[in-house]
C-alpha angles and dihedrals in degrees: 000000000000113000115217111204092215093052089046096043093121093049089048093050088049089050092050092051092050090050091057094046095052089055090052087049090053091048089052096051089046085052094051092235123170119302097227093052090047088051095047092053091043089055089053093052089048090051093048091052092048091049093049089048089051093045087055093049089048089054090048094054091047089054091046089053094048091050096051091046087055091048092246133132109271109243087237130009122260086233090057090046089051092052092049088046090056095048090058093049 
């Protein structure tokens, strides 16, 4: 499945945010900051990654639906998308 950056702008934004948050978590650990604060930030990174993944899956489902409505072969099978979805959850 081809990924169009403009279509996946929201996922890309979430990934960039997670990238920055992860850098912050690493710095917090290196600076021996409070464990609770580190875990809170780590949970935020995890959630951002999950949401980005679900956004990509959603986009894939939309592309499959549009292709099917046009009578075209979908870029990826629904079964494969389902497997990827389950890998994220």
